[in-house]
Amino acid sequence: MLTKRNTLWRSFELFEDIIDDVEVNVVHKFAQRCEEVKQDLKDGWNDPILLARQAELLWNIHSNHHQDEDGYRPSELELQKRKEIRSLEYSLRSSGAERFLQRLNVATQSLSSEEFLKYCQERPELKELTVKKELTRMQYTLYTPDGTKLTDPEEIANYIESEPSELSKQHELLYRASNQTIFADIIVALTSFDGLIRPQLSAGTFVDDSTLVLDLSSAEPHVRGECFLNVSLPDGHNGQLSLAGALVEVCLCPSRNEFQAKVLYLSPCGEEPLTEQQVKDAAKSMAEIASI
């Protein structure tokens, strides 16, 4: 016969047995479920339908993140081009524009007088280019050895062609260099990934308002040229979007074996920054060009 005390202890023992059974059952079911989940995950990685759905979801998340207000979803490349366009524009308009100009002029210091003079020496036809074509395309001033100033293209051509052979030989390299050839090297120096003319932006440039002064009256005859460089980007509508302008100067003095170039002035085209639509259209055009 159970006493009250024995009944209480027996109740505790029964309760402990029940708890033990529950714990074992819960642990067993938990372990079983873990194995089922692992198998589901393993099967999922190999399920083409699940993989396709996962890729679709990831694309939607990414695309929604970069969706324009009008619903257009630009590619990664377009987004990168937009950033690069704004970066160049910032360099031209911000308080750091002066530093950008200084950096460009560091690049122009790499020009080699030896290479340019060699280029002219190997191309005698450049003199004819100057006399027959460039005198009417550019604004020329020539100071003869006695100090006479000539500005008329025909007068300059007559002087060069009738110059005494001894003087003509001394001035030969100057005549060969006195055309748009003299600006080619500075354009190359300004062309780089972070320069003024950026190939990754499909940037183009053309020379405008060129002037050349041939000073033969100096003890060290030289030619000095200035031109305005126009930098543009594709506008996305089969045209060009003017972005920047730069006034550059070059000077060649063969007797000193010296060839120098410098950006004198740099400015953005237009008082206002590019609109968002202009940037978007330009970036889209650049991405299409890059994909060709």
PDB file of N, CA and C in Angstrom, residues 87-140:
ATOM      1  N   SER A  87      32.314  62.512 -63.720  1.00  0.00           N
ATOM      2  CA  SER A  87      33.636  62.682 -63.122  1.00  0.00           C
ATOM      3  C   SER A  87      34.472  63.681 -63.916  1.00  0.00           C
ATOM      4  N   LEU A  88      34.458  63.533 -65.258  1.00  0.00           N
ATOM      5  CA  LEU A  88      35.196  64.473 -66.099  1.00  0.00           C
ATOM      6  C   LEU A  88      34.603  65.871 -65.984  1.00  0.00           C
ATOM      7  N   GLU A  89      33.290  65.958 -65.991  1.00  0.00           N
ATOM      8  CA  GLU A  89      32.640  67.259 -65.873  1.00  0.00           C
ATOM      9  C   GLU A  89      32.978  67.910 -64.538  1.00  0.00           C
ATOM     10  N   TYR A  90      33.038  67.114 -63.480  1.00  0.00           N
ATOM     11  CA  TYR A  90      33.390  67.634 -62.159  1.00  0.00           C
ATOM     12  C   TYR A  90      34.807  68.207 -62.173  1.00  0.00           C
ATOM     13  N   SER A  91      35.720  67.512 -62.870  1.00  0.00           N
ATOM     14  CA  SER A  91      37.112  67.990 -62.957  1.00  0.00           C
ATOM     15  C   SER A  91      37.189  69.350 -63.645  1.00  0.00           C
ATOM     16  N   LEU A  92      36.258  69.616 -64.558  1.00  0.00           N
ATOM     17  CA  LEU A  92      36.268  70.866 -65.311  1.00  0.00           C
ATOM     18  C   LEU A  92      35.588  72.011 -64.562  1.00  0.00           C
ATOM     19  N   ARG A  93      34.603  71.683 -63.715  1.00  0.00           N
ATOM     20  CA  ARG A  93      33.776  72.725 -63.102  1.00  0.00           C
ATOM     21  C   ARG A  93      34.038  72.950 -61.617  1.00  0.00           C
ATOM     22  N   SER A  94      34.613  72.003 -60.934  1.00  0.00           N
ATOM     23  CA  SER A  94      34.751  72.091 -59.487  1.00  0.00           C
ATOM     24  C   SER A  94      35.932  72.975 -59.097  1.00  0.00           C
ATOM     25  N   SER A  95      36.092  73.108 -57.782  1.00  0.00           N
ATOM     26  CA  SER A  95      37.222  73.875 -57.266  1.00  0.00           C
ATOM     27  C   SER A  95      38.548  73.194 -57.580  1.00  0.00           C
ATOM     28  N   GLY A  96      38.480  71.916 -57.999  1.00  0.00           N
ATOM     29  CA  GLY A  96      39.700  71.200 -58.349  1.00  0.00           C
ATOM     30  C   GLY A  96      40.106  71.358 -59.795  1.00  0.00           C
ATOM     31  N   ALA A  97      39.452  72.263 -60.519  1.00  0.00           N
ATOM     32  CA  ALA A  97      39.765  72.456 -61.938  1.00  0.00           C
ATOM     33  C   ALA A  97      41.214  72.899 -62.130  1.00  0.00           C
ATOM     34  N   GLU A  98      41.704  73.711 -61.218  1.00  0.00           N
ATOM     35  CA  GLU A  98      43.089  74.185 -61.327  1.00  0.00           C
ATOM     36  C   GLU A  98      44.068  73.026 -61.169  1.00  0.00           C
ATOM     37  N   ARG A  99      43.771  72.117 -60.263  1.00  0.00           N
ATOM     38  CA  ARG A  99      44.628  70.935 -60.085  1.00  0.00           C
ATOM     39  C   ARG A  99      44.582  70.044 -61.317  1.00  0.00           C
ATOM     40  N   PHE A 100      43.402  69.961 -61.925  1.00  0.00           N
ATOM     41  CA  PHE A 100      43.271  69.171 -63.152  1.00  0.00           C
ATOM     42  C   PHE A 100      44.135  69.774 -64.255  1.00  0.00           C
ATOM     43  N   LEU A 101      44.120  71.100 -64.367  1.00  0.00           N
ATOM     44  CA  LEU A 101      44.944  71.787 -65.361  1.00  0.00           C
ATOM     45  C   LEU A 101      46.423  71.524 -65.097  1.00  0.00           C
ATOM     46  N   GLN A 102      46.817  71.574 -63.846  1.00  0.00           N
ATOM     47  CA  GLN A 102      48.220  71.312 -63.507  1.00  0.00           C
ATOM     48  C   GLN A 102      48.617  69.886 -63.864  1.00  0.00           C
ATOM     49  N   ARG A 103      47.700  68.948 -63.619  1.00  0.00           N
ATOM     50  CA  ARG A 103      47.989  67.549 -63.942  1.00  0.00           C
ATOM     51  C   ARG A 103      48.140  67.345 -65.446  1.00  0.00           C
ATOM     52  N   LEU A 104      47.322  68.044 -66.216  1.00  0.00           N
ATOM     53  CA  LEU A 104      47.437  67.952 -67.671  1.00  0.00           C
ATOM     54  C   LEU A 104      48.783  68.486 -68.146  1.00  0.00           C
ATOM     55  N   ASN A 105      49.230  69.559 -67.521  1.00  0.00           N
ATOM     56  CA  ASN A 105      50.505  70.146 -67.937  1.00  0.00           C
ATOM     57  C   ASN A 105      51.696  69.301 -67.506  1.00  0.00           C
ATOM     58  N   VAL A 106      51.528  68.496 -66.483  1.00  0.00           N
ATOM     59  CA  VAL A 106      52.574  67.533 -66.138  1.00  0.00           C
ATOM     60  C   VAL A 106      52.696  66.507 -67.270  1.00  0.00           C
ATOM     61  N   ALA A 107      51.555  66.113 -67.822  1.00  0.00           N
ATOM     62  CA  ALA A 107      51.556  65.140 -68.922  1.00  0.00           C
ATOM     63  C   ALA A 107      52.240  65.707 -70.161  1.00  0.00           C
ATOM     64  N   THR A 108      52.097  67.008 -70.419  1.00  0.00           N
ATOM     65  CA  THR A 108      52.699  67.603 -71.620  1.00  0.00           C
ATOM     66  C   THR A 108      54.215  67.699 -71.516  1.00  0.00           C
ATOM     67  N   GLN A 109      54.741  67.596 -70.311  1.00  0.00           N
ATOM     68  CA  GLN A 109      56.194  67.677 -70.140  1.00  0.00           C
ATOM     69  C   GLN A 109      56.915  66.453 -70.677  1.00  0.00           C
ATOM     70  N   SER A 110      56.153  65.415 -70.977  1.00  0.00           N
ATOM     71  CA  SER A 110      56.765  64.185 -71.477  1.00  0.00           C
ATOM     72  C   SER A 110      57.072  64.251 -72.972  1.00  0.00           C
ATOM     73  N   LEU A 111      56.695  65.349 -73.631  1.00  0.00           N
ATOM     74  CA  LEU A 111      56.953  65.464 -75.062  1.00  0.00           C
ATOM     75  C   LEU A 111      58.453  65.460 -75.341  1.00  0.00           C
ATOM     76  N   SER A 112      58.822  64.766 -76.405  1.00  0.00           N
ATOM     77  CA  SER A 112      60.234  64.625 -76.752  1.00  0.00           C
ATOM     78  C   SER A 112      60.583  65.474 -77.971  1.00  0.00           C
ATOM     79  N   SER A 113      61.514  66.399 -77.789  1.00  0.00           N
ATOM     80  CA  SER A 113      61.958  67.219 -78.919  1.00  0.00           C
ATOM     81  C   SER A 113      62.706  66.373 -79.937  1.00  0.00           C
ATOM     82  N   GLU A 114      63.474  65.384 -79.450  1.00  0.00           N
ATOM     83  CA  GLU A 114      64.227  64.528 -80.363  1.00  0.00           C
ATOM     84  C   GLU A 114      63.299  63.760 -81.300  1.00  0.00           C
ATOM     85  N   GLU A 115      62.243  63.215 -80.738  1.00  0.00           N
ATOM     86  CA  GLU A 115      61.309  62.432 -81.559  1.00  0.00           C
ATOM     87  C   GLU A 115      60.581  63.307 -82.569  1.00  0.00           C
ATOM     88  N   PHE A 116      60.163  64.499 -82.138  1.00  0.00           N
ATOM     89  CA  PHE A 116      59.441  65.366 -83.071  1.00  0.00           C
ATOM     90  C   PHE A 116      60.360  65.875 -84.181  1.00  0.00           C
ATOM     91  N   LEU A 117      61.572  66.266 -83.831  1.00  0.00           N
ATOM     92  CA  LEU A 117      62.519  66.738 -84.844  1.00  0.00           C
ATOM     93  C   LEU A 117      62.876  65.610 -85.816  1.00  0.00           C
ATOM     94  N   LYS A 118      63.006  64.395 -85.292  1.00  0.00           N
ATOM     95  CA  LYS A 118      63.289  63.254 -86.161  1.00  0.00           C
ATOM     96  C   LYS A 118      62.134  63.021 -87.116  1.00  0.00           C
ATOM     97  N   TYR A 119      60.919  63.176 -86.599  1.00  0.00           N
ATOM     98  CA  TYR A 119      59.730  63.018 -87.445  1.00  0.00           C
ATOM     99  C   TYR A 119      59.772  64.013 -88.605  1.00  0.00           C
ATOM    100  N   CYS A 120      60.119  65.253 -88.312  1.00  0.00           N
ATOM    101  CA  CYS A 120      60.189  66.289 -89.351  1.00  0.00           C
ATOM    102  C   CYS A 120      61.337  66.039 -90.321  1.00  0.00           C
ATOM    103  N   GLN A 121      62.468  65.592 -89.806  1.00  0.00           N
ATOM    104  CA  GLN A 121      63.623  65.331 -90.656  1.00  0.00           C
ATOM    105  C   GLN A 121      63.343  64.241 -91.673  1.00  0.00           C
ATOM    106  N   GLU A 122      62.544  63.271 -91.289  1.00  0.00           N
ATOM    107  CA  GLU A 122      62.263  62.127 -92.162  1.00  0.00           C
ATOM    108  C   GLU A 122      61.136  62.393 -93.157  1.00  0.00           C
ATOM    109  N   ARG A 123      60.527  63.600 -93.087  1.00  0.00           N
ATOM    110  CA  ARG A 123      59.372  63.888 -93.952  1.00  0.00           C
ATOM    111  C   ARG A 123      59.532  65.254 -94.643  1.00  0.00           C
ATOM    112  N   PRO A 124      60.320  65.300 -95.699  1.00  0.00           N
ATOM    113  CA  PRO A 124      60.528  66.564 -96.424  1.00  0.00           C
ATOM    114  C   PRO A 124      59.240  67.110 -97.046  1.00  0.00           C
ATOM    115  N   GLU A 125      58.255  66.245 -97.271  1.00  0.00           N
ATOM    116  CA  GLU A 125      57.002  66.691 -97.878  1.00  0.00           C
ATOM    117  C   GLU A 125      56.197  67.617 -96.973  1.00  0.00           C
ATOM    118  N   LEU A 126      56.554  67.677 -95.682  1.00  0.00           N
ATOM    119  CA  LEU A 126      55.825  68.550 -94.757  1.00  0.00           C
ATOM    120  C   LEU A 126      55.986  70.035 -95.109  1.00  0.00           C
ATOM    121  N   LYS A 127      57.108  70.390 -95.704  1.00  0.00           N
ATOM    122  CA  LYS A 127      57.314  71.782 -96.103  1.00  0.00           C
ATOM    123  C   LYS A 127      56.304  72.173 -97.177  1.00  0.00           C
ATOM    124  N   GLU A 128      56.082  71.300 -98.131  1.00  0.00           N
ATOM    125  CA  GLU A 128      55.105  71.576 -99.180  1.00  0.00           C
ATOM    126  C   GLU A 128      53.696  71.654 -98.595  1.00  0.00           C
ATOM    127  N   LEU A 129      53.411  70.825 -97.580  1.00  0.00           N
ATOM    128  CA  LEU A 129      52.114  70.880 -96.910  1.00  0.00           C
ATOM    129  C   LEU A 129      51.892  72.263 -96.310  1.00  0.00           C
ATOM    130  N   THR A 130      52.937  72.798 -95.688  1.00  0.00           N
ATOM    131  CA  THR A 130      52.830  74.133 -95.091  1.00  0.00           C
ATOM    132  C   THR A 130      52.571  75.193 -96.152  1.00  0.00           C
ATOM    133  N   VAL A 131      53.367  75.181 -97.198  1.00  0.00           N
ATOM    134  CA  VAL A 131      53.309  76.243 -98.205  1.00  0.00           C
ATOM    135  C   VAL A 131      52.061  76.139 -99.089  1.00  0.00           C
ATOM    136  N   LYS A 132      51.723  74.952 -99.517  1.00  0.00           N
ATOM    137  CA  LYS A 132      50.644  74.782-100.485  1.00  0.00           C
ATOM    138  C   LYS A 132      49.249  74.723 -99.868  1.00  0.00           C
ATOM    139  N   LYS A 133      49.135  74.266 -98.617  1.00  0.00           N
ATOM    140  CA  LYS A 133      47.805  74.063 -98.039  1.00  0.00           C
ATOM    141  C   LYS A 133      47.562  74.820 -96.739  1.00  0.00           C
ATOM    142  N   GLU A 134      48.474  74.704 -95.802  1.00  0.00           N
ATOM    143  CA  GLU A 134      48.197  75.220 -94.461  1.00  0.00           C
ATOM    144  C   GLU A 134      48.200  76.744 -94.359  1.00  0.00           C
ATOM    145  N   LEU A 135      48.935  77.420 -95.239  1.00  0.00           N
ATOM    146  CA  LEU A 135      48.992  78.890 -95.161  1.00  0.00           C
ATOM    147  C   LEU A 135      47.620  79.520 -95.332  1.00  0.00           C
ATOM    148  N   THR A 136      46.741  78.852 -96.048  1.00  0.00           N
ATOM    149  CA  THR A 136      45.395  79.394 -96.245  1.00  0.00           C
ATOM    150  C   THR A 136      44.387  78.845 -95.228  1.00  0.00           C
ATOM    151  N   ARG A 137      44.798  77.864 -94.443  1.00  0.00           N
ATOM    152  CA  ARG A 137      43.894  77.273 -93.451  1.00  0.00           C
ATOM    153  C   ARG A 137      44.086  77.861 -92.057  1.00  0.00           C
ATOM    154  N   MET A 138      45.268  78.320 -91.772  1.00  0.00           N
ATOM    155  CA  MET A 138      45.604  78.812 -90.438  1.00  0.00           C
ATOM    156  C   MET A 138      46.064  80.264 -90.529  1.00  0.00           C
ATOM    157  N   GLN A 139      46.093  80.924 -89.396  1.00  0.00           N
ATOM    158  CA  GLN A 139      46.559  82.310 -89.341  1.00  0.00           C
ATOM    159  C   GLN A 139      48.064  82.321 -89.076  1.00  0.00           C
ATOM    160  N   TYR A 140      48.825  82.799 -90.073  1.00  0.00           N
ATOM    161  CA  TYR A 140      50.288  82.789 -89.983  1.00  0.00           C
ATOM    162  C   TYR A 140      50.840  84.208 -89.852  1.00  0.00           C
TER     163      TYR A 140
END
